[in-house]
XYZ file of C-alpha atoms in Angstrom:
578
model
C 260.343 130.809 -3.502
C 257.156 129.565 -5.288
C 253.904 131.803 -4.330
C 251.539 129.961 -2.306
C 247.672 131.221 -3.313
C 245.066 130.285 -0.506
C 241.603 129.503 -1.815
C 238.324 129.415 0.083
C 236.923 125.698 0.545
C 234.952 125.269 -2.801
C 236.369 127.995 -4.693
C 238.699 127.524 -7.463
C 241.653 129.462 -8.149
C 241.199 131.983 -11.296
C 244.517 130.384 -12.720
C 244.275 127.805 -14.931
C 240.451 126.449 -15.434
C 239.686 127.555 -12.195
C 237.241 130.469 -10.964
C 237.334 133.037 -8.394
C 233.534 132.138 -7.164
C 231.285 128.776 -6.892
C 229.651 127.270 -10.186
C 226.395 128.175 -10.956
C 223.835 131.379 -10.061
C 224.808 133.136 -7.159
C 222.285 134.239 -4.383
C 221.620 137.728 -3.899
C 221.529 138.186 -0.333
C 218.736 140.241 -0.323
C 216.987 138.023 -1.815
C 218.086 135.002 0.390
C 216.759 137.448 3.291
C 213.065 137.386 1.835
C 212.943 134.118 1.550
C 214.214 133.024 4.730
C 211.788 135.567 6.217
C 208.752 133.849 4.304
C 209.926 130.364 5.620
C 210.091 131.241 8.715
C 210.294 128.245 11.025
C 208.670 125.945 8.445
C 210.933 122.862 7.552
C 213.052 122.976 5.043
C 212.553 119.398 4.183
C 212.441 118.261 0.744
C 209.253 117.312 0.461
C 207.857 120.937 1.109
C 209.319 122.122 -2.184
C 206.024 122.207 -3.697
C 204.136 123.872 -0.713
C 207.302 126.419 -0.113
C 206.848 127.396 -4.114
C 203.345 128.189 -3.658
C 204.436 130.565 -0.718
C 206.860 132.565 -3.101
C 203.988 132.105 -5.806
C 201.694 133.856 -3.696
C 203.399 136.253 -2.598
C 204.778 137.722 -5.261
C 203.067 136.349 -8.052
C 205.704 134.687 -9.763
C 208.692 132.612 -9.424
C 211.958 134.788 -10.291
C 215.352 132.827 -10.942
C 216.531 134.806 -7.660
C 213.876 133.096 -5.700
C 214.498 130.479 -6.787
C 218.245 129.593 -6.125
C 217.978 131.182 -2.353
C 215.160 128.672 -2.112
C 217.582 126.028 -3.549
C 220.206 127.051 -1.183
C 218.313 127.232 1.456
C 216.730 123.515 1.149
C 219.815 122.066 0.356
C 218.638 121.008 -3.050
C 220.164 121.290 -6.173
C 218.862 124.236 -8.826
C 218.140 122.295 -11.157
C 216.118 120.190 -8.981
C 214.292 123.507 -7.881
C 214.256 124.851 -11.551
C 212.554 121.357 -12.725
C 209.641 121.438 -10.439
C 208.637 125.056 -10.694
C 208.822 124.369 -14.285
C 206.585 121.233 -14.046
C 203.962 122.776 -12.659
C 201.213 125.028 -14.730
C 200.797 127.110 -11.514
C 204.345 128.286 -11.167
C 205.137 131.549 -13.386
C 208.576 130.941 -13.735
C 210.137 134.596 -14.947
C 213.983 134.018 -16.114
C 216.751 136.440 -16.181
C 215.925 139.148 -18.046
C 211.992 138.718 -18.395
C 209.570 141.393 -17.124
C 207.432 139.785 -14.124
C 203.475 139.516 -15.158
C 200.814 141.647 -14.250
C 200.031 141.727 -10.807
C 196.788 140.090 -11.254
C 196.410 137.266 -13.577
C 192.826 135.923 -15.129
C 193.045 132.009 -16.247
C 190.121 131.883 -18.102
C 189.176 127.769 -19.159
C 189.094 126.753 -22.279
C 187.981 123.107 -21.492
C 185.248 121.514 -23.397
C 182.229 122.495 -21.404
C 183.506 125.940 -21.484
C 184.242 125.820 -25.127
C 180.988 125.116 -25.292
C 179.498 128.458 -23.718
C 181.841 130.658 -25.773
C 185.189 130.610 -23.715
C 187.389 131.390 -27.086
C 185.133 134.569 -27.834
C 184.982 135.390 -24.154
C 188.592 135.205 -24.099
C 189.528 137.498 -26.782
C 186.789 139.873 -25.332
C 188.746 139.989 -21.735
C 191.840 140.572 -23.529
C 190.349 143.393 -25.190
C 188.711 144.829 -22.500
C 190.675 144.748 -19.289
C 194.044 146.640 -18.382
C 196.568 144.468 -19.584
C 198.878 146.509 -17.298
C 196.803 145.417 -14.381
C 195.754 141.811 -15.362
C 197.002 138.893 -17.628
C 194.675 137.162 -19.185
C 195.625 133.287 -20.352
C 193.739 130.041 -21.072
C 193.549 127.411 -18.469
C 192.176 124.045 -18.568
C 189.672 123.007 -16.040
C 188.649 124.522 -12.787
C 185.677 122.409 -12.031
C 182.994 124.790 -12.597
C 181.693 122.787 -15.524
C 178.211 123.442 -14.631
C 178.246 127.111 -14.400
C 180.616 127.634 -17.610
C 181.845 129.765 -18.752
C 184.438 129.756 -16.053
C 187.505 131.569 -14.911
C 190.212 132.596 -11.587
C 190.749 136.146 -10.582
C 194.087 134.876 -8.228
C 192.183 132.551 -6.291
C 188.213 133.924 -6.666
C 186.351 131.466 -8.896
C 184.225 133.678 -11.691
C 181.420 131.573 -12.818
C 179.745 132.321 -14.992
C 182.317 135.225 -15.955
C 181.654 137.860 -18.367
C 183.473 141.001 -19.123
C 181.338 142.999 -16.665
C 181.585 139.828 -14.054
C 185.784 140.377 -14.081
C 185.650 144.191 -14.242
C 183.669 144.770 -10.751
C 186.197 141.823 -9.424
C 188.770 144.197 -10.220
C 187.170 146.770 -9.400
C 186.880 145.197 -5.817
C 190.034 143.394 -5.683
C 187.662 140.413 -5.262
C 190.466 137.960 -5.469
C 190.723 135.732 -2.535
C 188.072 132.224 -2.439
C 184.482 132.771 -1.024
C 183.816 129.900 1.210
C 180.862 127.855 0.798
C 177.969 126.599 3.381
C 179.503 123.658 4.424
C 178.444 121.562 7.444
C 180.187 122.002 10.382
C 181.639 119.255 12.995
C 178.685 120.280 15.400
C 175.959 119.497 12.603
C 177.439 116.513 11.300
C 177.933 114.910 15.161
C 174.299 115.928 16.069
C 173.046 113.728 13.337
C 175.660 110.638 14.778
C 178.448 111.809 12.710
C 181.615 109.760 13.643
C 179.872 107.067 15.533
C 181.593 104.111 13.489
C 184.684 105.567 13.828
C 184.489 105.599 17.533
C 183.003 102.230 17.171
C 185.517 100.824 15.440
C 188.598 102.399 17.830
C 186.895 101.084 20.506
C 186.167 97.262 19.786
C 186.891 94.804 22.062
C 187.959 92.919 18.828
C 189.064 95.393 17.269
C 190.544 92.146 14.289
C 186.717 91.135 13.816
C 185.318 94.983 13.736
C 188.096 95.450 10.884
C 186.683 92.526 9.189
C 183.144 93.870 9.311
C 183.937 96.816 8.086
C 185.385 95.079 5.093
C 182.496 92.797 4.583
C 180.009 95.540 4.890
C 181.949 97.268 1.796
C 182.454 94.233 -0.042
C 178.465 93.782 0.066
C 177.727 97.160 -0.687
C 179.340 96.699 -3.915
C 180.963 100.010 -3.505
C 183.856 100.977 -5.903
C 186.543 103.306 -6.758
C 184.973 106.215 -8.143
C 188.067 107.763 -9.139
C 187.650 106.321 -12.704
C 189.087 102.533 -12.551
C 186.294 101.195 -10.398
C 188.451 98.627 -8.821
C 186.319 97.216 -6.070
C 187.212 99.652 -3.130
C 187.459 96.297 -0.139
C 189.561 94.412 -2.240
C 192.043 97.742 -2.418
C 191.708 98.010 1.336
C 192.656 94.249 1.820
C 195.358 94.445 -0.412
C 197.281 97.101 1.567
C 196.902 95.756 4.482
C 198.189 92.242 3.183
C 201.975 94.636 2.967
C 203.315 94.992 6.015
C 203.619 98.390 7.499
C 204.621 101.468 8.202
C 201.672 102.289 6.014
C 200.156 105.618 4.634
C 196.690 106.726 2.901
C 196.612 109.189 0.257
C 193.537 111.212 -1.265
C 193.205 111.698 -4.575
C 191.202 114.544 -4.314
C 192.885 116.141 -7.730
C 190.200 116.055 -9.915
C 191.613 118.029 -13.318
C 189.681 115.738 -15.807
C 187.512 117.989 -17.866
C 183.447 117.577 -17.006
C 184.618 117.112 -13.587
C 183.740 118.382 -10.500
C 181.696 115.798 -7.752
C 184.493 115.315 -5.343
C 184.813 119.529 -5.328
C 181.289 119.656 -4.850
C 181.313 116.464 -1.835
C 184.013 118.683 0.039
C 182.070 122.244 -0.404
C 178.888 120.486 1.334
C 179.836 117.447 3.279
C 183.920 117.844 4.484
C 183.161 115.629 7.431
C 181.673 113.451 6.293
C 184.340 112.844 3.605
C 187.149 112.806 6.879
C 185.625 110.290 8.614
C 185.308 107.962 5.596
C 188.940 108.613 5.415
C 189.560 108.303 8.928
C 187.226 104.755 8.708
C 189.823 103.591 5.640
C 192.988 104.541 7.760
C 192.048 102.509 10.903
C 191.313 99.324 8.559
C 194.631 99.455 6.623
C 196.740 100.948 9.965
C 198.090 104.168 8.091
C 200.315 106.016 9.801
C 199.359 109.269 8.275
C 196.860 110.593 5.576
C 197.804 112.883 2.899
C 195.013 115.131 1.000
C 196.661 116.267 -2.129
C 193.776 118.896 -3.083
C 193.719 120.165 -6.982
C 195.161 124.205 -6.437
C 191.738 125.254 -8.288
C 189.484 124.839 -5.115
C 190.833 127.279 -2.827
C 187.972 127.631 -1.210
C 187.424 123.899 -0.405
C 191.291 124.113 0.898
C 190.278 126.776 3.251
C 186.924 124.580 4.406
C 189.400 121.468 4.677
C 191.829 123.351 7.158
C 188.999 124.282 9.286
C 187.706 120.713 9.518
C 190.905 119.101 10.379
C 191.113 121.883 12.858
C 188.023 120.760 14.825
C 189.137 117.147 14.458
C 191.561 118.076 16.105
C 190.780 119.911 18.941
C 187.958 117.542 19.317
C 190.239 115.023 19.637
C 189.094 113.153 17.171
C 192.532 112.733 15.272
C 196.161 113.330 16.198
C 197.422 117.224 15.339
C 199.439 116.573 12.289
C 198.311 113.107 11.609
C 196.180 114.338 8.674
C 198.829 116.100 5.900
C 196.804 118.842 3.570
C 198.793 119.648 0.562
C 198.039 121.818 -2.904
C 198.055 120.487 -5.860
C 199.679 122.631 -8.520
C 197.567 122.872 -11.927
C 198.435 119.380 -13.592
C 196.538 116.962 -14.216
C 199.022 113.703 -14.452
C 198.689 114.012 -10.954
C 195.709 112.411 -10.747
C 197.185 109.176 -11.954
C 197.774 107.497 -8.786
C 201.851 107.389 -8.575
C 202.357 110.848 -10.312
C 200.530 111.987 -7.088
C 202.774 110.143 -4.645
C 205.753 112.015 -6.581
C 204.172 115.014 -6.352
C 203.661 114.512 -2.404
C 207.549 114.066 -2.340
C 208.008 117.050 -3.554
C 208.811 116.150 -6.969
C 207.819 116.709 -10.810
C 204.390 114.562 -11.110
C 205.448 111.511 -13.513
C 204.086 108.112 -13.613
C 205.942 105.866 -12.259
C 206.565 102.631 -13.871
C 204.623 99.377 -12.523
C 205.233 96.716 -10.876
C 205.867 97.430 -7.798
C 202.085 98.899 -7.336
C 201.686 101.759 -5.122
C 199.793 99.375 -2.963
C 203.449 98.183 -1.909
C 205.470 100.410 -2.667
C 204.143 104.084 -2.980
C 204.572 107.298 -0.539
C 208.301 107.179 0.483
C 208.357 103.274 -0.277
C 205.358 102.474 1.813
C 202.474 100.686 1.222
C 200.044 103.109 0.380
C 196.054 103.107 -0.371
C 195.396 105.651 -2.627
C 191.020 106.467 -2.925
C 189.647 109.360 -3.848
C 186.836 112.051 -2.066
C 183.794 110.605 -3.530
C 184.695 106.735 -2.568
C 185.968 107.954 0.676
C 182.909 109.503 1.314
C 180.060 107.288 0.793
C 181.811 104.644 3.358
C 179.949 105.952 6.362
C 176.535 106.602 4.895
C 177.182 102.452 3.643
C 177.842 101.793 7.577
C 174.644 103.627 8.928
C 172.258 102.432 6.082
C 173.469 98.929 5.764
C 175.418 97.529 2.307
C 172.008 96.022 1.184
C 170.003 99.492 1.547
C 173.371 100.995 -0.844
C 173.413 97.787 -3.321
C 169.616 98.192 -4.038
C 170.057 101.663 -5.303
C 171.216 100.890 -8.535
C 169.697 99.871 -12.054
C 170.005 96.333 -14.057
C 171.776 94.997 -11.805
C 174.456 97.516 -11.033
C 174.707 98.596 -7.530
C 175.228 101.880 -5.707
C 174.870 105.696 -5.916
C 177.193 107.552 -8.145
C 177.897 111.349 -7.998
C 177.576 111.997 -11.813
C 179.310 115.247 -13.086
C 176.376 117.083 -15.423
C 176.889 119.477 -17.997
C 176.622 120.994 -21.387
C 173.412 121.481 -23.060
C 171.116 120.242 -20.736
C 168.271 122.586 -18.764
C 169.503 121.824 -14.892
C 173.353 120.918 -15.097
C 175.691 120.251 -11.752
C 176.237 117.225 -9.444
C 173.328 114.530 -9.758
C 172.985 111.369 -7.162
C 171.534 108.993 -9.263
C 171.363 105.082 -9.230
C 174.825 103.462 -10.921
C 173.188 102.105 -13.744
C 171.284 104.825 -14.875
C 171.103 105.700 -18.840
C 172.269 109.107 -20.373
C 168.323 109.768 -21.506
C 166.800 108.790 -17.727
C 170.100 111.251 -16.350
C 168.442 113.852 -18.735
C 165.156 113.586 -18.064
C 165.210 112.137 -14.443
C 167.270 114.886 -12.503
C 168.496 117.639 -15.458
C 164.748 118.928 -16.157
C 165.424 117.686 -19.941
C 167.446 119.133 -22.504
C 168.435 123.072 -22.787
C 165.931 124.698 -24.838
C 166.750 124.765 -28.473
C 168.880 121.696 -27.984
C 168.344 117.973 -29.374
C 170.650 115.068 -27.743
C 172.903 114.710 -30.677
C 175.672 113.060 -28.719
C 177.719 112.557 -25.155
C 180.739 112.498 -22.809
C 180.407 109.273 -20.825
C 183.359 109.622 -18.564
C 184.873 113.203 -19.035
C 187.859 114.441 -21.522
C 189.219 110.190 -21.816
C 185.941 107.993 -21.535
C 184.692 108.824 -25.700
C 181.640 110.434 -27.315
C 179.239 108.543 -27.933
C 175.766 109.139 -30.131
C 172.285 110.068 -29.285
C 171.360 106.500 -30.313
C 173.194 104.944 -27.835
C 171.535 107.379 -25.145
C 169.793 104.111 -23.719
C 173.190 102.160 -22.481
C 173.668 101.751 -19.073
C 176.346 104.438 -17.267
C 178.157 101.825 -15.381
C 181.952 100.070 -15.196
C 181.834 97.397 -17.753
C 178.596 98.599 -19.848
C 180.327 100.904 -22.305
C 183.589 99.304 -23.234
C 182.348 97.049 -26.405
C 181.249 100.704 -28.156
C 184.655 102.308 -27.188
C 184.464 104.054 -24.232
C 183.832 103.927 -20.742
C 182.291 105.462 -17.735
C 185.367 106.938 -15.791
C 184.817 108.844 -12.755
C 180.928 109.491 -14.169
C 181.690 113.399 -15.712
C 178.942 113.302 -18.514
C 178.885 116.120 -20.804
C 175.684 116.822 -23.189
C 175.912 118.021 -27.011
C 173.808 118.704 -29.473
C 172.824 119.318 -32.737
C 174.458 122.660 -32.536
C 177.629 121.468 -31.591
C 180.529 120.497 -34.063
C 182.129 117.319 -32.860
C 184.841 117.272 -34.850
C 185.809 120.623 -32.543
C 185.158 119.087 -29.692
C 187.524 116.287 -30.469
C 189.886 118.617 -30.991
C 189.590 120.577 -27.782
C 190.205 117.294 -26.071
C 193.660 116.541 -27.734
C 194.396 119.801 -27.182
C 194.338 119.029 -23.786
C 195.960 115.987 -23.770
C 198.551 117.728 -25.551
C 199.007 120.157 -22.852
C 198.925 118.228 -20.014
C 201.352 115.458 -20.976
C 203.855 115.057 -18.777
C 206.297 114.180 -21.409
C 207.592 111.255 -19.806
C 207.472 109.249 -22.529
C 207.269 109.634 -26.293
C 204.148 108.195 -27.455
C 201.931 110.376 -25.530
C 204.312 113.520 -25.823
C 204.838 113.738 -29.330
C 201.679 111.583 -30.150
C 199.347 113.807 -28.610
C 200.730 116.835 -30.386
C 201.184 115.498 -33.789
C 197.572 114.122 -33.695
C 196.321 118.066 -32.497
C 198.215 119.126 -35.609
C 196.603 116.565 -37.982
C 193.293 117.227 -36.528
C 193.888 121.372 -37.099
C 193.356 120.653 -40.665
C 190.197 120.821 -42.947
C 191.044 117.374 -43.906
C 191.831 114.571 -41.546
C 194.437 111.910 -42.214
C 192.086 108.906 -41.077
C 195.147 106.409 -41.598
C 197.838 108.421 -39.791
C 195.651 109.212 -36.721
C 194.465 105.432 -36.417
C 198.259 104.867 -36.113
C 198.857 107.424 -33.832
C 196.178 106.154 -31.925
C 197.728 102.566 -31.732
C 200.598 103.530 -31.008
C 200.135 105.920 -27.787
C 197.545 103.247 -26.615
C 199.878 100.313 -26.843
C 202.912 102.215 -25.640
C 202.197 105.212 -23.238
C 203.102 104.777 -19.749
C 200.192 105.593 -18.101
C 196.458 106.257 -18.657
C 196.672 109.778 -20.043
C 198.340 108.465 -23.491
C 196.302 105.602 -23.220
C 193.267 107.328 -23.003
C 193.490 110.293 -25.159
C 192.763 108.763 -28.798
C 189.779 108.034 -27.298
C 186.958 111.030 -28.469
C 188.929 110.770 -32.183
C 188.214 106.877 -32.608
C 185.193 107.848 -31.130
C 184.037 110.039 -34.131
C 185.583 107.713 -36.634
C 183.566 105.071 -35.022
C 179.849 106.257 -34.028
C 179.948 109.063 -36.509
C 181.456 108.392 -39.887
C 179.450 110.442 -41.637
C 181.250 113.969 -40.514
C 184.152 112.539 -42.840
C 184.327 112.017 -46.557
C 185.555 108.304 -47.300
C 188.725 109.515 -48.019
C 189.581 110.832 -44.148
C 188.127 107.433 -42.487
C 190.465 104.984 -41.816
C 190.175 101.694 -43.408
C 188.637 100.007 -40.923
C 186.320 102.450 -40.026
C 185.187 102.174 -43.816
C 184.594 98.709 -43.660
């Protein structure tokens, strides 16, 4: 009589090409315990993935393969679909099998351009040398939006700026690691000087079709734009959405990662309110259902501000608990291209998506979705209680508007300047950053951050608007200017862009993945291939995805351009020569 062997559902037998346990890593249960217990009651919905990370992330300061299939287990996902997002994400410290954990402290000290500038590589080496390796790590990291107070760095979530050797040993000394919070107004302040008035106003037309409309036209006159970088005209976005029919949904892009920025950081550290109700303003006109913050992981502090304020919203009754969705960012900057965010928000690795359909149709779970970002957002109800003429007449030649502009590098007085959209780099300079740093001649600038070019002290006199700066090359971007000088060698500073680039591809596609690298290796020698880079440069603009390959040749044909005499002929490209 044949043997009959009874195996557990999903088991396979050991005979034959069976096994005697499930495929895959097995979950410790010990493990599974800790992080059920760290869940707790939260939902184990897919979308969380991201935000339940960070909670194993924080607590024990890095992501172990154990962790991570219980947390796969116990969100019904697939490890590999856990594995690929915690590997995504510059934030996640993904230990494998065998690998000792890291320190229990780590130091990201930024090696962005502004911070290049004040000596981050030298600083760098110095905190290496100098602090405990057994109690810290100590690795690079791009921007943290401290630009103005460089150079900067993150003891676990304390922002050291300026940091020096002696700055990070009394934070360690004083286990000064969690985020300081800043002055910010309060709900009571900001209502006491008529805060939320047109949003009351507008939920409680009688014509509540017509109020929407006035709204609009009030932004349309105003001129106002999106200030994220594409300065698409912020009423026309609005009237778009709400052309789709709904459900609907709002996201923030409030993910600001481009180096030389930090205004919608500094916005939310001073003004939070008045940044919700903006938001809360652009939600009634396009009906969303829900708003979504997605808030770059570097501003801890404005995350803690942010929870507060949506707090007194709430029990103010001035929004619905749970209508307004905060969520953390994890360190990468593709996420501030419009559908990378939405993917990110679904709990998923932050690629582009490809277009059509626009995220304005189809973007957070299939929705039509209007995506702005902090700075647009929050200029909307100062437009309402000053009037779109009183905003338009702000600005210079013609442009119109108030821009935040992003200030740093060799100037006396850097930080966040409100000046009139229109405004030249030398009357920025002069006008509201008390000149240039002493020692320091204009030799050239950042227009728009890490993407927007470099352009020369000659062209200092241009006008820093959308539109102005696109026949020399380059463009204005979300307004992050960055000063050199003399002192400064461009051809570095070109360098420390693509290096960036380079980094924070998200490899979706080839040009930009292997075209950003292979142009930081070209540009790492004494001699630069003009030829090869120009075609490099064609070829991730004509065939990347999205706007980071697009945009990241943009500083070299910059130099090759404006400055032609940092190369010998034999570097420049042949057009360049002519």
């Amino acid at each position: 009589m044949a043997t009959v062997t009874l195996v557990p559902p999903g088991v396979r037998s050991r005979r034959g090409r069976g096994r005697p346990f499930p495929k895959g890593r097995q979950v410790d249960p010990r493990v599974r315990a800790e992080v059920r217990a760290l869940l707790g009651d939260r939902p184990r919905d897919p979308t969380l993935l991201i935000e339940h990370l960070h909670l194993l992330q924080d607590r024990f300061g890095h992501l172990s393969t154990a962790h991570l299939a219980a947390l796969a287990e116990e969100m019904r996902l697939a490890q590999a679909e856990v594995f690929e997002v915690a590997t995504f994400y510059a934030h996640f410290d993904v230990i494998r099998e065998g690998e000792a954990p890291p320190a229990a402290l780590t130091l990201r000290v930024c090696d962005s351009v502004a911070c290049m500038l004040a000596g981050a590589e030298a600083l760098h080496a110095e905190l290496q040398r100098g602090l405990d390796p057994e109690a810290v790590r100590v690795v690079h990291a791009p921007c943290m939006g401290a630009c103005d107070r460089a150079p900067a760095a993150m003891l676990g979530q304390r922002l050291l700026a300026p940091v020096s050797l002696e700055v990070a040993q009394r934070a360690m000394a004083d286990r000064a690691v969690e985020p300081e919070l800043p002055p910010a107004q309060g709900l009571r302040a900001y209502l006491a000087e008529g805060g939320y008035r047109h949003l009351r106003a507008l939920r409680t037309a009688a014509d509540r079709e017509a109020a929407i409309e006035r709204v609009l036209e009030e932004i349309e006159r105003a001129g106002l734009r999106g200030l994220g970088g594409a300065g698409f005209p912020t009423a026309r976005k609005w009237r778009i959405v709400r052309s789709f029919p709904g459900p609907r949904e709002l996201c923030v892009n409030a993910d600001e990662g481009e180096p030389g920025t930090f205004k919608d950081g500094w916005h939310l550290a001073r003004h939070p309110h008045r940044f919700l109700e903006g938001m809360l303003i652009a939600a009634e006109v396009v009906a969303a259902e829900r708003m979504w913050i997605y808030l770059r992981d570097e501003y801890p502090h404005v995350r803690l501000l942010l929870e507060r304020a949506i707090g007194e919203l709430e029990a103010e009754g001035l929004v619905e608990p749970g209508r307004i969705v905060l969520r953390r960012g994890a360190g990468a900057y593709i996420c501030g291209e419009e559908s990378a965010l939405i993917e990110s928000l679904e709990g998923k690795r932050g690629l582009p998506r490809h277009r059509p359909p626009y995220v304005a149709e189809r973007g957070l779970f299939g929705r039509p979705t209007l995506v702005n970002n902090v700075e647009t957002l929050a200029w909307v109800p100062t437009i309402l209680e000053r009037g779109a003429e009183w905003f338009a007449a702000q600005g210079r030649r013609g442009a119109k508007g108030l821009r935040s502009f992003s200030v740093s590098g060799r100037v006396r007085e850097p930080g966040v300047k409100i000046a009139p959209a229109g405004i030249t780099l030398r009357e920025l300079v002069d006008e509201f950053c008390g000149g240039m740093a002493p020692g320091h001649q204009l030799a050239a600038y950042l227009p728009g951050g890490a993407s927007g070019g470099i352009l020369p002290a000659r062209l200092a006199d241009l006008p820093l608007d959308f539109g102005t700066l696109e026949r020399e090359g380059c463009f204005v971007g979300s307004h992050a200017v960055v000063v050199l000088s003399q002192k400064d060698d461009l051809r570095a500073v070109a360098r420390n862009l693509m290096a960036f680039f380079a980094d924070e591809s998200c490899g979706q596609c080839t040009p930009c993945r292997v075209g950003t690298e292979k142009a930081l290796v070209l540009m790492e020698r004494p001699r630069w291939d003009g030829a090869l880079l120009a075609e490099l440069a064609l070829a991730m603009r004509d065939a990347s995805i999205c706007g980071l390959g697009q945009a990241a040749p943009n500083p070299l044909d910059s130099l090759f351009r404006h400055f032609p005499e940092l190369f010998t002929a034999a570097e420049l490209p042949r057009r360049a020569e002519a």
